[in-house]
Amino acid sequence: HVGMQYQLNDDAMLYASFTSGFKSGGFDMRANVSVNPQGNEPFDPETVDSYEMGFKSTLMDGRLRLNGAAFFSDYEDMQITVQRAVGQSDFASQVINAGASEMKGLELEAHAALTDRLTLTAVVGYIDAKFTEVEWFDPNQGKPVDVSDEWVISNTPEWSGNIGLDYSVEVGGWMTSFLANAAYRGETHIFETPSALDEDSYTLLNAGI
């Protein structure tokens, strides 16, 4: 990990960082070699190089905290669990290494003291995640196929966000917070290919004391 930061003034700072990491390889203990002869082969370690740059700031005499970041992650041999029905009664599971994939995006976060009792928190995130190279043994076709244009990265919505209010007041000698927020999550793929189980975009409304 390598990072650097530059203090623009007492209230704002710029930063940039580079991180390289890995996830160890192994064997898929659920592999069904009767339908996928490559299922018992070990999968390789996953590696990633991540770059990030952004800013952190405290504005309006400390009443507003505003942070932002842009990032890019370059994966090699990303580990993916692939599950397929084969015929009418069989099933194939395999952990494979995707040839290459990349993720890039933006995040913006704000925390504002609107009054001495009322605070606002807002977060929005965007991510563009895609495979750039994937070759996989398809047990239904019985041969390796290039699926980089067909597969998607699972559990990674393009847009997400959250906005909330917190009002604090003393009630009966106890400091009490009244909370309300709305959380948005974009369309999400459950597997590496679109399916009937994919989750449409949705917004959750929450409140609490």
Coordinates of C-alpha atoms in Angstrom, one line a residue:
H1 CA 0.0 0.0 0.0
V2 CA 1.3 3.5 -0.9
G3 CA -0.5 6.7 -0.2
M4 CA 0.0 10.4 -0.1
Q5 CA -2.0 13.5 1.0
Y6 CA -1.9 17.2 0.5
Q7 CA -3.4 19.7 2.9
L8 CA -4.9 22.5 0.9
N9 CA -5.7 24.4 4.1
D10 CA -7.0 23.8 7.6
D11 CA -10.4 22.6 6.2
A12 CA -9.6 20.6 3.1
M13 CA -7.2 17.8 2.1
L14 CA -6.5 15.9 -1.1
Y15 CA -5.3 12.3 -1.2
A16 CA -4.3 9.5 -3.5
S17 CA -3.4 5.8 -2.9
F18 CA -2.4 2.6 -4.5
T19 CA -3.0 -0.9 -3.0
S20 CA -2.2 -4.3 -4.3
G21 CA -3.7 -7.4 -2.8
F22 CA -4.6 -11.1 -3.3
K23 CA -7.0 -13.8 -2.3
S24 CA -5.5 -17.3 -2.0
G25 CA -6.5 -20.1 -4.4
G26 CA -7.9 -23.5 -3.5
F27 CA -10.2 -26.4 -4.5
D28 CA -14.0 -26.4 -5.1
M29 CA -15.3 -29.1 -2.7
R30 CA -18.8 -29.1 -4.4
A31 CA -17.5 -29.8 -7.9
N32 CA -19.4 -32.5 -9.8
V33 CA -16.7 -34.0 -12.1
S34 CA -19.2 -36.4 -13.7
V35 CA -20.7 -33.5 -15.7
N36 CA -17.7 -31.1 -15.5
P37 CA -14.4 -32.9 -15.9
Q38 CA -12.5 -29.6 -15.0
G39 CA -14.4 -29.2 -11.7
N40 CA -11.6 -30.9 -9.6
E41 CA -8.9 -28.6 -10.9
P42 CA -7.6 -26.1 -8.4
F43 CA -8.4 -22.4 -8.8
D44 CA -5.6 -19.8 -8.7
P45 CA -5.2 -16.8 -6.4
E46 CA -7.1 -13.7 -7.2
T47 CA -5.1 -10.4 -7.4
V48 CA -6.2 -6.8 -7.6
D49 CA -4.5 -3.4 -8.1
S50 CA -6.6 -0.6 -6.7
Y51 CA -6.2 3.1 -7.3
E52 CA -8.1 5.8 -5.4
M53 CA -8.0 9.6 -5.2
G54 CA -10.3 12.0 -3.4
F55 CA -10.8 14.8 -1.0
K56 CA -12.0 15.4 2.6
S57 CA -13.2 18.7 3.8
T58 CA -14.9 20.4 6.8
L59 CA -16.8 23.6 5.7
M60 CA -19.2 26.2 7.1
D61 CA -17.3 26.6 10.4
G62 CA -17.4 22.9 11.0
R63 CA -21.2 22.4 10.3
L64 CA -20.6 20.6 6.9
R65 CA -18.3 17.6 6.3
L66 CA -18.0 16.8 2.6
N67 CA -15.9 13.9 1.2
G68 CA -15.5 12.5 -2.3
A69 CA -13.5 9.7 -3.9
A70 CA -12.9 8.2 -7.4
F71 CA -11.5 4.7 -7.6
F72 CA -10.4 2.1 -10.2
S73 CA -9.7 -1.6 -9.4
D74 CA -8.1 -4.0 -11.9
Y75 CA -8.6 -7.7 -11.1
E76 CA -6.7 -10.6 -12.5
D77 CA -8.1 -14.2 -12.1
M78 CA -11.1 -13.0 -10.1
Q79 CA -12.7 -16.1 -8.3
I80 CA -16.3 -16.7 -9.3
T81 CA -18.6 -19.5 -8.2
V82 CA -20.5 -20.8 -11.2
Q83 CA -23.6 -23.0 -10.7
R84 CA -25.5 -24.6 -13.6
A85 CA -28.4 -27.1 -13.9
V86 CA -27.3 -29.8 -16.4
G87 CA -30.1 -31.7 -18.1
Q88 CA -33.2 -32.4 -16.0
S89 CA -31.7 -33.9 -12.9
D90 CA -28.0 -32.9 -12.5
F91 CA -26.1 -29.9 -11.2
A92 CA -22.7 -28.5 -11.7
S93 CA -20.8 -26.1 -9.4
Q94 CA -17.3 -24.8 -10.0
V95 CA -15.1 -22.0 -8.7
I96 CA -13.3 -20.5 -11.7
N97 CA -10.8 -17.7 -12.3
A98 CA -12.2 -15.1 -14.6
G99 CA -9.4 -13.9 -16.9
A100 CA -9.8 -10.2 -16.0
S101 CA -12.3 -7.7 -14.7
E102 CA -12.3 -4.1 -13.7
M103 CA -14.4 -1.8 -11.4
K104 CA -14.4 2.0 -11.5
G105 CA -16.7 4.5 -9.7
L106 CA -17.3 7.5 -7.6
E107 CA -18.5 8.1 -4.0
L108 CA -19.8 11.3 -2.4
E109 CA -20.6 11.7 1.3
A110 CA -22.0 14.7 3.1
H111 CA -22.8 15.3 6.8
A112 CA -24.4 18.6 7.7
A113 CA -25.6 20.2 11.0
L114 CA -28.7 22.0 9.8
T115 CA -29.4 23.2 13.4
D116 CA -28.0 22.4 16.8
R117 CA -30.4 19.5 17.0
L118 CA -31.0 18.5 13.4
T119 CA -28.4 16.8 11.2
L120 CA -28.5 15.5 7.6
T121 CA -26.5 12.7 6.2
A122 CA -26.3 11.8 2.5
V123 CA -24.2 9.3 0.6
V124 CA -24.3 8.4 -3.1
G125 CA -22.2 5.9 -5.0
Y126 CA -21.7 4.8 -8.6
I127 CA -19.8 1.8 -9.8
D128 CA -19.1 0.5 -13.3
A129 CA -18.1 -3.2 -12.9
K130 CA -17.5 -5.6 -15.8
F131 CA -15.6 -8.6 -17.0
T132 CA -13.0 -7.9 -19.7
E133 CA -11.9 -11.6 -20.2
V134 CA -13.6 -14.8 -19.2
E135 CA -13.3 -18.4 -20.6
W136 CA -15.4 -21.1 -18.9
F137 CA -16.1 -24.8 -19.5
D138 CA -19.8 -25.0 -20.2
P139 CA -21.0 -28.4 -19.0
N140 CA -24.1 -28.2 -21.3
Q141 CA -22.0 -27.6 -24.4
G142 CA -19.1 -29.7 -23.2
K143 CA -16.4 -27.2 -24.2
P144 CA -14.8 -24.0 -23.1
V145 CA -16.6 -20.8 -24.2
D146 CA -15.8 -17.1 -24.1
V147 CA -18.5 -15.4 -22.1
S148 CA -16.9 -12.0 -21.3
D149 CA -19.7 -10.2 -23.3
E150 CA -22.5 -12.1 -21.6
W151 CA -21.6 -12.3 -17.9
V152 CA -22.1 -9.6 -15.3
I153 CA -20.5 -9.1 -11.9
S154 CA -23.0 -10.2 -9.2
N155 CA -24.2 -8.3 -6.2
T156 CA -22.9 -5.0 -7.5
P157 CA -25.6 -2.4 -8.2
E158 CA -24.6 0.5 -10.5
W159 CA -26.1 3.1 -8.2
S160 CA -26.7 3.2 -4.5
G161 CA -27.5 6.0 -2.0
N162 CA -28.8 6.9 1.4
I163 CA -30.2 10.1 2.8
G164 CA -31.3 10.6 6.4
L165 CA -32.2 13.0 9.2
D166 CA -31.4 12.8 12.9
Y167 CA -33.2 15.1 15.4
S168 CA -31.9 15.0 19.0
V169 CA -33.7 16.4 22.0
E170 CA -33.8 15.7 25.7
V171 CA -37.0 13.8 26.8
G172 CA -37.6 13.1 30.4
G173 CA -33.9 13.6 31.3
W174 CA -32.7 11.3 28.5
M175 CA -31.1 12.4 25.2
T176 CA -33.3 11.0 22.5
S177 CA -32.8 10.8 18.7
F178 CA -35.6 10.7 16.2
L179 CA -34.3 9.1 13.0
A180 CA -35.6 8.8 9.4
N181 CA -33.8 7.8 6.2
A182 CA -34.3 6.5 2.7
A183 CA -31.9 4.0 1.2
Y184 CA -31.7 3.2 -2.5
R185 CA -30.1 0.2 -4.2
G186 CA -30.0 -0.2 -8.0
E187 CA -30.8 -3.4 -10.0
T188 CA -28.7 -6.3 -8.7
H189 CA -27.7 -9.5 -10.4
I190 CA -27.6 -12.5 -8.1
F191 CA -25.5 -14.7 -10.4
E192 CA -23.0 -14.1 -13.2
T193 CA -25.8 -14.3 -15.7
P194 CA -29.2 -12.6 -15.6
S195 CA -31.9 -14.7 -14.0
A196 CA -35.4 -14.6 -12.6
L197 CA -33.9 -14.2 -9.1
D198 CA -32.3 -10.8 -9.9
E199 CA -33.4 -7.9 -7.7
D200 CA -35.0 -4.9 -9.3
S201 CA -34.0 -1.5 -7.9
Y202 CA -35.7 -0.5 -4.7
T203 CA -35.9 2.1 -2.0
L204 CA -36.3 1.4 1.7
L205 CA -37.8 3.9 4.1
N206 CA -36.8 3.6 7.7
A207 CA -37.7 5.4 10.9
G208 CA -36.7 5.0 14.6
I209 CA -36.4 6.5 18.0

